[in-house]
Amino acid sequence: VIVQLIGRSLSHAQFYHGLMPRTYCEEIIKNIGDFLINGEAAFILSVMIEKKKVERVSHIRIVHHSGLWSIEDDETKKTSTIFSLIKLYEKEKFSISDATGPFLKSVVRRPDSYLIHEDIEVGEEIGKGAFGTVHKGKLRRECRLMLRFDHPNIVKVYGIAPGDTPVLIVLELASGGSLKSFCKKNDPVSSESLVLFARDSLNGMHYLQTMKVIHRDLAARNCLLGAQNELKISDFGLSHVGDTFHLETMKSVPVKWLAPETLNTGTFSHKTDFWAYGVLLWEVYSRCRTDPFPGLTNAVAKDLRISHHPPMEPLPNTSIAWKEIMNDCFMSVFFI
């Protein structure tokens, strides 16, 4: 409780980064003496130090005792507020951690995407999704990833407010709702719209590849629509930055959207994302009336993917160009 209350009083201090995790701090602290404060269960001073000619970020607890704040293991310097404690160490150039340690040189300022709770007006609830159910640590990681994106076919994140609980994320409003809901309300969806959905999702996936992001959960359920019904890929809770990702256990995975190499070895890559894109194409041209491999269990669908090529045929209403693209997605070796 005290962390939450004091954290609110620090909300306008540029050195306070709220509930962001240590990994975030270590990514943005670059030089000796650079520092910031973060905290969830306790306030932590994160500062770049050098020990034995090796630079690393040290995380030091700020402790509260008898109404005064001090740096852990150095109770000779105490002040009534965290703000005044930091200013004291800055002004007097007191060493951190030991007599030969660095002093606080430069505040690592919060990015422009850092928002303050009191500046956000929370409106009516418009739905529930992955953002409302994932673990908050994962939520912060997902938001940090999405802040990098700037593409019309990717849902935009405008900022994150991690200074208090609940952590708030400000997302672009996809006013057209979900792709699946749109198809249900407008059945039958026009062939022209299906082509646009296929094109938009392909453009979004290509952008993610240029950003070296593996989505890992591309499916119609994770596609939203903008004001002009332009498709936007969303839900990056499982995403990974890099060329490959290996999953040790294959529990609670969307089996019907996974490539054979993922099912066999637990490996995800940009190629397996485009396999999933082929399944998404099938969903689009089915007008989202059913999940892929209708009537089949996950086990049967898994065997079909591994033993048959292609594992699923394009639907009769699929245009010739998109049939070819779908079949290309299911090639055992596929390069974009």
Short mmCIF file of N, CA and C in Angstrom, two decimals, residues 97-246:
data_model
loop_
_atom_site.label_atom_id
_atom_site.label_comp_id
_atom_site.label_asym_id
_atom_site.label_seq_id
_atom_site.Cartn_x
_atom_site.Cartn_y
_atom_site.Cartn_z
N SER A 97 26.18 2.39 -3.41
CA SER A 97 26.52 0.98 -3.13
C SER A 97 27.79 0.80 -2.31
N ASP A 98 28.84 1.59 -2.54
CA ASP A 98 30.03 1.52 -1.69
C ASP A 98 30.84 2.79 -1.90
N ALA A 99 31.93 2.92 -1.15
CA ALA A 99 32.71 4.16 -1.17
C ALA A 99 33.29 4.47 -2.54
N THR A 100 33.53 3.43 -3.34
CA THR A 100 34.12 3.64 -4.66
C THR A 100 33.08 3.58 -5.77
N GLY A 101 31.83 3.41 -5.38
CA GLY A 101 30.77 3.28 -6.37
C GLY A 101 30.50 4.58 -7.09
N PRO A 102 29.66 4.54 -8.13
CA PRO A 102 29.36 5.74 -8.91
C PRO A 102 28.40 6.65 -8.15
N PHE A 103 28.33 7.88 -8.57
CA PHE A 103 27.29 8.75 -8.06
C PHE A 103 26.22 8.92 -9.14
N LEU A 104 25.09 9.48 -8.74
CA LEU A 104 23.98 9.63 -9.68
C LEU A 104 24.27 10.79 -10.61
N LYS A 105 24.46 10.48 -11.89
CA LYS A 105 24.83 11.52 -12.86
C LYS A 105 23.64 12.02 -13.66
N SER A 106 22.95 11.11 -14.33
CA SER A 106 21.93 11.53 -15.29
C SER A 106 20.64 10.75 -15.11
N VAL A 107 19.54 11.47 -15.02
CA VAL A 107 18.23 10.84 -14.95
C VAL A 107 17.89 10.21 -16.30
N VAL A 108 17.45 8.97 -16.28
CA VAL A 108 16.89 8.35 -17.49
C VAL A 108 15.43 8.77 -17.54
N ARG A 109 15.13 9.70 -18.41
CA ARG A 109 13.79 10.27 -18.46
C ARG A 109 12.80 9.27 -19.06
N ARG A 110 11.56 9.41 -18.63
CA ARG A 110 10.51 8.54 -19.15
C ARG A 110 10.24 8.85 -20.62
N PRO A 111 9.91 7.83 -21.41
CA PRO A 111 9.60 8.08 -22.82
C PRO A 111 8.28 8.83 -22.96
N ASP A 112 8.06 9.40 -24.14
CA ASP A 112 6.82 10.14 -24.39
C ASP A 112 5.59 9.24 -24.25
N SER A 113 5.79 7.94 -24.43
CA SER A 113 4.66 7.00 -24.34
C SER A 113 4.24 6.72 -22.90
N TYR A 114 5.01 7.23 -21.93
CA TYR A 114 4.66 7.03 -20.52
C TYR A 114 3.54 8.01 -20.17
N LEU A 115 2.42 7.47 -19.75
CA LEU A 115 1.25 8.29 -19.42
C LEU A 115 1.00 8.26 -17.92
N ILE A 116 0.31 9.28 -17.43
CA ILE A 116 -0.03 9.38 -16.02
C ILE A 116 -1.52 9.09 -15.85
N HIS A 117 -1.85 8.29 -14.84
CA HIS A 117 -3.23 7.86 -14.65
C HIS A 117 -4.21 9.03 -14.63
N GLU A 118 -3.86 10.10 -13.94
CA GLU A 118 -4.81 11.20 -13.78
C GLU A 118 -5.09 11.93 -15.09
N ASP A 119 -4.25 11.69 -16.11
CA ASP A 119 -4.47 12.32 -17.41
C ASP A 119 -5.33 11.47 -18.33
N ILE A 120 -5.72 10.28 -17.87
CA ILE A 120 -6.51 9.37 -18.69
C ILE A 120 -7.94 9.33 -18.19
N GLU A 121 -8.87 9.60 -19.09
CA GLU A 121 -10.28 9.48 -18.75
C GLU A 121 -10.79 8.13 -19.23
N VAL A 122 -11.18 7.30 -18.31
CA VAL A 122 -11.64 5.95 -18.64
C VAL A 122 -13.11 6.00 -19.03
N GLY A 123 -13.41 5.59 -20.25
CA GLY A 123 -14.79 5.60 -20.73
C GLY A 123 -15.48 4.28 -20.48
N GLU A 124 -16.57 4.05 -21.20
CA GLU A 124 -17.35 2.83 -21.01
C GLU A 124 -16.59 1.61 -21.52
N GLU A 125 -16.93 0.48 -20.94
CA GLU A 125 -16.31 -0.78 -21.37
C GLU A 125 -16.85 -1.17 -22.73
N ILE A 126 -15.94 -1.50 -23.67
CA ILE A 126 -16.39 -1.86 -25.01
C ILE A 126 -16.09 -3.32 -25.33
N GLY A 127 -15.54 -4.04 -24.38
CA GLY A 127 -15.29 -5.46 -24.61
C GLY A 127 -14.17 -5.97 -23.74
N LYS A 128 -14.00 -7.26 -23.75
CA LYS A 128 -12.93 -7.91 -23.00
C LYS A 128 -12.06 -8.69 -23.97
N GLY A 129 -10.78 -8.74 -23.69
CA GLY A 129 -9.88 -9.48 -24.57
C GLY A 129 -8.63 -9.85 -23.84
N ALA A 130 -7.60 -10.16 -24.62
CA ALA A 130 -6.35 -10.63 -24.02
C ALA A 130 -5.74 -9.59 -23.09
N PHE A 131 -5.90 -8.31 -23.42
CA PHE A 131 -5.30 -7.29 -22.57
C PHE A 131 -5.89 -7.32 -21.17
N GLY A 132 -7.13 -7.76 -21.04
CA GLY A 132 -7.75 -7.77 -19.73
C GLY A 132 -7.52 -9.04 -18.95
N THR A 133 -6.91 -10.04 -19.55
CA THR A 133 -6.80 -11.32 -18.86
C THR A 133 -5.36 -11.79 -18.69
N VAL A 134 -4.41 -11.24 -19.45
CA VAL A 134 -3.04 -11.72 -19.32
C VAL A 134 -2.42 -11.23 -18.03
N HIS A 135 -1.37 -11.93 -17.59
CA HIS A 135 -0.64 -11.52 -16.39
C HIS A 135 -0.03 -10.15 -16.61
N LYS A 136 -0.03 -9.30 -15.60
CA LYS A 136 0.37 -7.91 -15.80
C LYS A 136 1.82 -7.77 -16.24
N GLY A 137 2.70 -8.67 -15.81
CA GLY A 137 4.08 -8.61 -16.27
C GLY A 137 4.16 -8.84 -17.76
N LYS A 138 3.38 -9.78 -18.24
CA LYS A 138 3.31 -10.08 -19.66
C LYS A 138 2.66 -8.92 -20.40
N LEU A 139 1.69 -8.30 -19.77
CA LEU A 139 1.00 -7.17 -20.36
C LEU A 139 1.97 -6.04 -20.64
N ARG A 140 2.85 -5.73 -19.68
CA ARG A 140 3.81 -4.66 -19.88
C ARG A 140 4.78 -4.99 -21.01
N ARG A 141 5.20 -6.25 -21.10
CA ARG A 141 6.10 -6.66 -22.18
C ARG A 141 5.41 -6.50 -23.53
N GLU A 142 4.14 -6.89 -23.60
CA GLU A 142 3.39 -6.80 -24.85
C GLU A 142 3.25 -5.35 -25.29
N CYS A 143 2.97 -4.47 -24.34
CA CYS A 143 2.81 -3.06 -24.67
C CYS A 143 4.12 -2.47 -25.17
N ARG A 144 5.23 -2.81 -24.52
CA ARG A 144 6.53 -2.28 -24.94
C ARG A 144 6.86 -2.71 -26.36
N LEU A 145 6.46 -3.93 -26.71
CA LEU A 145 6.68 -4.41 -28.07
C LEU A 145 5.82 -3.62 -29.05
N MET A 146 4.54 -3.42 -28.73
CA MET A 146 3.62 -2.77 -29.64
C MET A 146 3.92 -1.29 -29.83
N LEU A 147 4.58 -0.67 -28.85
CA LEU A 147 4.94 0.74 -28.99
C LEU A 147 5.90 0.96 -30.16
N ARG A 148 6.57 -0.09 -30.60
CA ARG A 148 7.50 0.02 -31.72
C ARG A 148 6.77 0.07 -33.06
N PHE A 149 5.52 -0.36 -33.10
CA PHE A 149 4.83 -0.55 -34.37
C PHE A 149 4.20 0.75 -34.87
N ASP A 150 4.28 0.94 -36.18
CA ASP A 150 3.61 2.07 -36.83
C ASP A 150 3.22 1.63 -38.23
N HIS A 151 2.04 1.02 -38.32
CA HIS A 151 1.58 0.48 -39.60
C HIS A 151 0.05 0.45 -39.59
N PRO A 152 -0.59 0.80 -40.70
CA PRO A 152 -2.06 0.87 -40.72
C PRO A 152 -2.75 -0.47 -40.48
N ASN A 153 -2.03 -1.57 -40.65
CA ASN A 153 -2.64 -2.89 -40.45
C ASN A 153 -2.19 -3.57 -39.17
N ILE A 154 -1.67 -2.78 -38.24
CA ILE A 154 -1.31 -3.24 -36.90
C ILE A 154 -1.97 -2.31 -35.89
N VAL A 155 -2.65 -2.86 -34.89
CA VAL A 155 -3.28 -2.02 -33.87
C VAL A 155 -2.21 -1.18 -33.18
N LYS A 156 -2.47 0.12 -33.08
CA LYS A 156 -1.50 1.06 -32.53
C LYS A 156 -1.67 1.21 -31.02
N VAL A 157 -0.54 1.23 -30.30
CA VAL A 157 -0.53 1.57 -28.88
C VAL A 157 -0.01 2.99 -28.75
N TYR A 158 -0.77 3.83 -28.05
CA TYR A 158 -0.37 5.23 -27.88
C TYR A 158 0.47 5.45 -26.63
N GLY A 159 0.28 4.60 -25.63
CA GLY A 159 1.08 4.78 -24.42
C GLY A 159 0.66 3.82 -23.33
N ILE A 160 1.45 3.83 -22.25
CA ILE A 160 1.20 2.98 -21.09
C ILE A 160 1.31 3.82 -19.83
N ALA A 161 0.43 3.56 -18.89
CA ALA A 161 0.45 4.25 -17.59
C ALA A 161 0.78 3.22 -16.52
N PRO A 162 2.08 3.01 -16.22
CA PRO A 162 2.49 1.99 -15.26
C PRO A 162 2.77 2.52 -13.86
N GLY A 163 2.40 3.78 -13.61
CA GLY A 163 2.74 4.39 -12.32
C GLY A 163 1.88 3.95 -11.17
N ASP A 164 0.78 3.27 -11.44
CA ASP A 164 -0.16 2.85 -10.39
C ASP A 164 -0.89 1.62 -10.89
N THR A 165 -1.64 1.00 -10.01
CA THR A 165 -2.46 -0.14 -10.42
C THR A 165 -3.91 0.33 -10.57
N PRO A 166 -4.66 -0.22 -11.53
CA PRO A 166 -4.17 -1.15 -12.56
C PRO A 166 -3.33 -0.43 -13.61
N VAL A 167 -2.37 -1.16 -14.19
CA VAL A 167 -1.60 -0.61 -15.30
C VAL A 167 -2.56 -0.39 -16.47
N LEU A 168 -2.52 0.82 -17.04
CA LEU A 168 -3.43 1.15 -18.14
C LEU A 168 -2.66 1.24 -19.45
N ILE A 169 -3.27 0.73 -20.50
CA ILE A 169 -2.70 0.84 -21.83
C ILE A 169 -3.70 1.57 -22.71
N VAL A 170 -3.22 2.58 -23.43
CA VAL A 170 -4.08 3.35 -24.33
C VAL A 170 -3.85 2.85 -25.75
N LEU A 171 -4.88 2.21 -26.29
CA LEU A 171 -4.83 1.60 -27.61
C LEU A 171 -5.66 2.39 -28.61
N GLU A 172 -5.29 2.25 -29.86
CA GLU A 172 -6.13 2.74 -30.95
C GLU A 172 -7.49 2.06 -30.86
N LEU A 173 -8.55 2.83 -31.07
CA LEU A 173 -9.90 2.26 -31.08
C LEU A 173 -10.18 1.67 -32.45
N ALA A 174 -10.30 0.36 -32.51
CA ALA A 174 -10.67 -0.32 -33.75
C ALA A 174 -12.19 -0.33 -33.82
N SER A 175 -12.74 0.76 -34.34
CA SER A 175 -14.19 1.00 -34.23
C SER A 175 -15.03 0.02 -35.03
N GLY A 176 -14.40 -0.71 -35.97
CA GLY A 176 -15.16 -1.68 -36.75
C GLY A 176 -15.38 -2.99 -36.02
N GLY A 177 -14.77 -3.14 -34.83
CA GLY A 177 -14.94 -4.36 -34.06
C GLY A 177 -14.04 -5.48 -34.57
N SER A 178 -14.35 -6.69 -34.17
CA SER A 178 -13.53 -7.83 -34.57
C SER A 178 -13.93 -8.32 -35.96
N LEU A 179 -12.99 -8.94 -36.65
CA LEU A 179 -13.26 -9.50 -37.97
C LEU A 179 -14.37 -10.54 -37.89
N LYS A 180 -14.33 -11.39 -36.89
CA LYS A 180 -15.33 -12.45 -36.77
C LYS A 180 -16.72 -11.87 -36.54
N SER A 181 -16.81 -10.83 -35.71
CA SER A 181 -18.11 -10.20 -35.45
C SER A 181 -18.64 -9.53 -36.70
N PHE A 182 -17.75 -8.87 -37.45
CA PHE A 182 -18.17 -8.20 -38.69
C PHE A 182 -18.74 -9.22 -39.67
N CYS A 183 -18.06 -10.35 -39.83
CA CYS A 183 -18.53 -11.36 -40.77
C CYS A 183 -19.88 -11.93 -40.35
N LYS A 184 -20.08 -12.07 -39.05
CA LYS A 184 -21.34 -12.60 -38.55
C LYS A 184 -22.48 -11.62 -38.79
N LYS A 185 -22.21 -10.33 -38.58
CA LYS A 185 -23.26 -9.31 -38.72
C LYS A 185 -23.57 -9.01 -40.18
N ASN A 186 -22.62 -9.22 -41.08
CA ASN A 186 -22.79 -8.83 -42.48
C ASN A 186 -22.78 -10.02 -43.43
N ASP A 187 -23.19 -11.17 -42.94
CA ASP A 187 -23.20 -12.38 -43.74
C ASP A 187 -24.27 -12.28 -44.84
N PRO A 188 -23.95 -12.51 -46.12
CA PRO A 188 -22.62 -12.87 -46.61
C PRO A 188 -21.76 -11.63 -46.89
N VAL A 189 -20.52 -11.66 -46.46
CA VAL A 189 -19.58 -10.58 -46.73
C VAL A 189 -19.22 -10.61 -48.22
N SER A 190 -19.11 -9.43 -48.83
CA SER A 190 -18.83 -9.36 -50.27
C SER A 190 -17.45 -9.91 -50.60
N SER A 191 -17.31 -10.39 -51.82
CA SER A 191 -16.02 -10.91 -52.28
C SER A 191 -14.96 -9.82 -52.26
N GLU A 192 -15.37 -8.59 -52.57
CA GLU A 192 -14.43 -7.46 -52.55
C GLU A 192 -13.86 -7.25 -51.15
N SER A 193 -14.71 -7.36 -50.14
CA SER A 193 -14.25 -7.20 -48.76
C SER A 193 -13.28 -8.31 -48.37
N LEU A 194 -13.54 -9.52 -48.82
CA LEU A 194 -12.65 -10.64 -48.49
C LEU A 194 -11.26 -10.40 -49.06
N VAL A 195 -11.19 -9.89 -50.28
CA VAL A 195 -9.90 -9.59 -50.89
C VAL A 195 -9.15 -8.53 -50.08
N LEU A 196 -9.87 -7.51 -49.62
CA LEU A 196 -9.24 -6.45 -48.82
C LEU A 196 -8.74 -7.00 -47.48
N PHE A 197 -9.52 -7.87 -46.86
CA PHE A 197 -9.08 -8.47 -45.59
C PHE A 197 -7.81 -9.29 -45.81
N ALA A 198 -7.79 -10.07 -46.89
CA ALA A 198 -6.61 -10.89 -47.20
C ALA A 198 -5.39 -10.01 -47.45
N ARG A 199 -5.59 -8.93 -48.22
CA ARG A 199 -4.48 -8.02 -48.52
C ARG A 199 -3.96 -7.32 -47.27
N ASP A 200 -4.89 -6.79 -46.46
CA ASP A 200 -4.48 -6.05 -45.26
C ASP A 200 -3.70 -6.94 -44.29
N SER A 201 -4.17 -8.16 -44.09
CA SER A 201 -3.49 -9.05 -43.15
C SER A 201 -2.11 -9.44 -43.68
N LEU A 202 -1.98 -9.60 -45.00
CA LEU A 202 -0.67 -9.91 -45.58
C LEU A 202 0.29 -8.73 -45.40
N ASN A 203 -0.21 -7.51 -45.61
CA ASN A 203 0.63 -6.32 -45.42
C ASN A 203 1.08 -6.21 -43.96
N GLY A 204 0.17 -6.49 -43.04
CA GLY A 204 0.52 -6.44 -41.62
C GLY A 204 1.57 -7.48 -41.26
N MET A 205 1.43 -8.69 -41.80
CA MET A 205 2.40 -9.74 -41.52
C MET A 205 3.77 -9.42 -42.11
N HIS A 206 3.77 -8.87 -43.31
CA HIS A 206 5.05 -8.49 -43.92
C HIS A 206 5.74 -7.42 -43.07
N TYR A 207 4.98 -6.47 -42.55
CA TYR A 207 5.56 -5.44 -41.69
C TYR A 207 6.18 -6.06 -40.44
N LEU A 208 5.47 -7.00 -39.82
CA LEU A 208 6.00 -7.65 -38.62
C LEU A 208 7.32 -8.36 -38.93
N GLN A 209 7.41 -8.95 -40.11
CA GLN A 209 8.67 -9.62 -40.46
C GLN A 209 9.80 -8.61 -40.59
N THR A 210 9.52 -7.43 -41.17
CA THR A 210 10.57 -6.41 -41.27
C THR A 210 10.99 -5.92 -39.90
N MET A 211 10.10 -6.02 -38.91
CA MET A 211 10.42 -5.63 -37.54
C MET A 211 11.01 -6.79 -36.74
N LYS A 212 11.20 -7.94 -37.42
CA LYS A 212 11.74 -9.16 -36.79
C LYS A 212 10.88 -9.63 -35.62
N VAL A 213 9.57 -9.55 -35.81
CA VAL A 213 8.62 -9.98 -34.78
C VAL A 213 7.89 -11.23 -35.27
N ILE A 214 7.90 -12.27 -34.45
CA ILE A 214 7.11 -13.47 -34.70
C ILE A 214 5.83 -13.34 -33.90
N HIS A 215 4.69 -13.32 -34.56
CA HIS A 215 3.42 -13.10 -33.86
C HIS A 215 3.04 -14.31 -33.02
N ARG A 216 3.12 -15.50 -33.59
CA ARG A 216 2.87 -16.78 -32.94
C ARG A 216 1.40 -17.09 -32.69
N ASP A 217 0.49 -16.17 -32.98
CA ASP A 217 -0.93 -16.47 -32.72
C ASP A 217 -1.81 -15.76 -33.75
N LEU A 218 -1.38 -15.78 -35.00
CA LEU A 218 -2.17 -15.14 -36.05
C LEU A 218 -3.40 -15.99 -36.34
N ALA A 219 -4.56 -15.37 -36.25
CA ALA A 219 -5.83 -16.05 -36.50
C ALA A 219 -6.91 -14.98 -36.62
N ALA A 220 -8.05 -15.36 -37.17
CA ALA A 220 -9.14 -14.40 -37.34
C ALA A 220 -9.57 -13.80 -36.01
N ARG A 221 -9.48 -14.58 -34.93
CA ARG A 221 -9.90 -14.08 -33.62
C ARG A 221 -9.03 -12.92 -33.14
N ASN A 222 -7.85 -12.77 -33.73
CA ASN A 222 -6.93 -11.71 -33.33
C ASN A 222 -6.82 -10.61 -34.39
N CYS A 223 -7.86 -10.47 -35.20
CA CYS A 223 -7.90 -9.42 -36.21
C CYS A 223 -9.07 -8.48 -35.91
N LEU A 224 -8.79 -7.19 -35.92
CA LEU A 224 -9.80 -6.17 -35.69
C LEU A 224 -9.96 -5.32 -36.94
N LEU A 225 -11.01 -4.49 -36.96
CA LEU A 225 -11.28 -3.64 -38.11
C LEU A 225 -11.33 -2.18 -37.70
N GLY A 226 -10.75 -1.31 -38.53
CA GLY A 226 -10.77 0.12 -38.28
C GLY A 226 -12.05 0.75 -38.79
N ALA A 227 -12.07 2.08 -38.80
CA ALA A 227 -13.28 2.83 -39.17
C ALA A 227 -13.69 2.57 -40.62
N GLN A 228 -12.72 2.30 -41.50
CA GLN A 228 -13.01 2.01 -42.91
C GLN A 228 -12.96 0.51 -43.19
N ASN A 229 -13.12 -0.27 -42.14
CA ASN A 229 -13.07 -1.74 -42.23
C ASN A 229 -11.71 -2.26 -42.69
N GLU A 230 -10.66 -1.45 -42.49
CA GLU A 230 -9.31 -1.95 -42.76
C GLU A 230 -8.91 -2.91 -41.64
N LEU A 231 -8.33 -4.04 -42.02
CA LEU A 231 -7.98 -5.06 -41.03
C LEU A 231 -6.72 -4.66 -40.27
N LYS A 232 -6.73 -4.92 -38.96
CA LYS A 232 -5.59 -4.61 -38.10
C LYS A 232 -5.27 -5.84 -37.24
N ILE A 233 -4.04 -6.29 -37.30
CA ILE A 233 -3.60 -7.42 -36.49
C ILE A 233 -3.41 -6.96 -35.05
N SER A 234 -3.89 -7.76 -34.10
CA SER A 234 -3.79 -7.38 -32.69
C SER A 234 -3.31 -8.56 -31.86
N ASP A 235 -3.31 -8.38 -30.55
CA ASP A 235 -2.98 -9.42 -29.56
C ASP A 235 -1.57 -9.97 -29.74
N PHE A 236 -0.61 -9.28 -29.13
CA PHE A 236 0.79 -9.67 -29.24
C PHE A 236 1.31 -10.30 -27.95
N GLY A 237 0.41 -10.91 -27.19
CA GLY A 237 0.80 -11.50 -25.92
C GLY A 237 1.76 -12.66 -26.04
N LEU A 238 1.77 -13.34 -27.19
CA LEU A 238 2.66 -14.48 -27.39
C LEU A 238 3.84 -14.14 -28.30
N SER A 239 3.93 -12.90 -28.72
CA SER A 239 4.91 -12.53 -29.74
C SER A 239 6.34 -12.55 -29.22
N HIS A 240 7.27 -12.66 -30.17
CA HIS A 240 8.70 -12.75 -29.83
C HIS A 240 9.50 -11.95 -30.84
N VAL A 241 10.50 -11.21 -30.36
CA VAL A 241 11.40 -10.48 -31.24
C VAL A 241 12.61 -11.37 -31.54
N GLY A 242 12.84 -11.65 -32.80
CA GLY A 242 13.95 -12.51 -33.19
C GLY A 242 13.58 -13.35 -34.40
N ASP A 243 14.48 -14.22 -34.79
CA ASP A 243 14.24 -15.05 -35.97
C ASP A 243 13.55 -16.36 -35.63
N THR A 244 13.78 -16.88 -34.43
CA THR A 244 13.14 -18.13 -34.01
C THR A 244 12.78 -18.06 -32.53
N PHE A 245 11.88 -18.94 -32.15
CA PHE A 245 11.49 -19.06 -30.74
C PHE A 245 11.15 -20.52 -30.50
N HIS A 246 11.63 -21.05 -29.38
CA HIS A 246 11.38 -22.46 -29.07
C HIS A 246 10.52 -22.58 -27.82
#
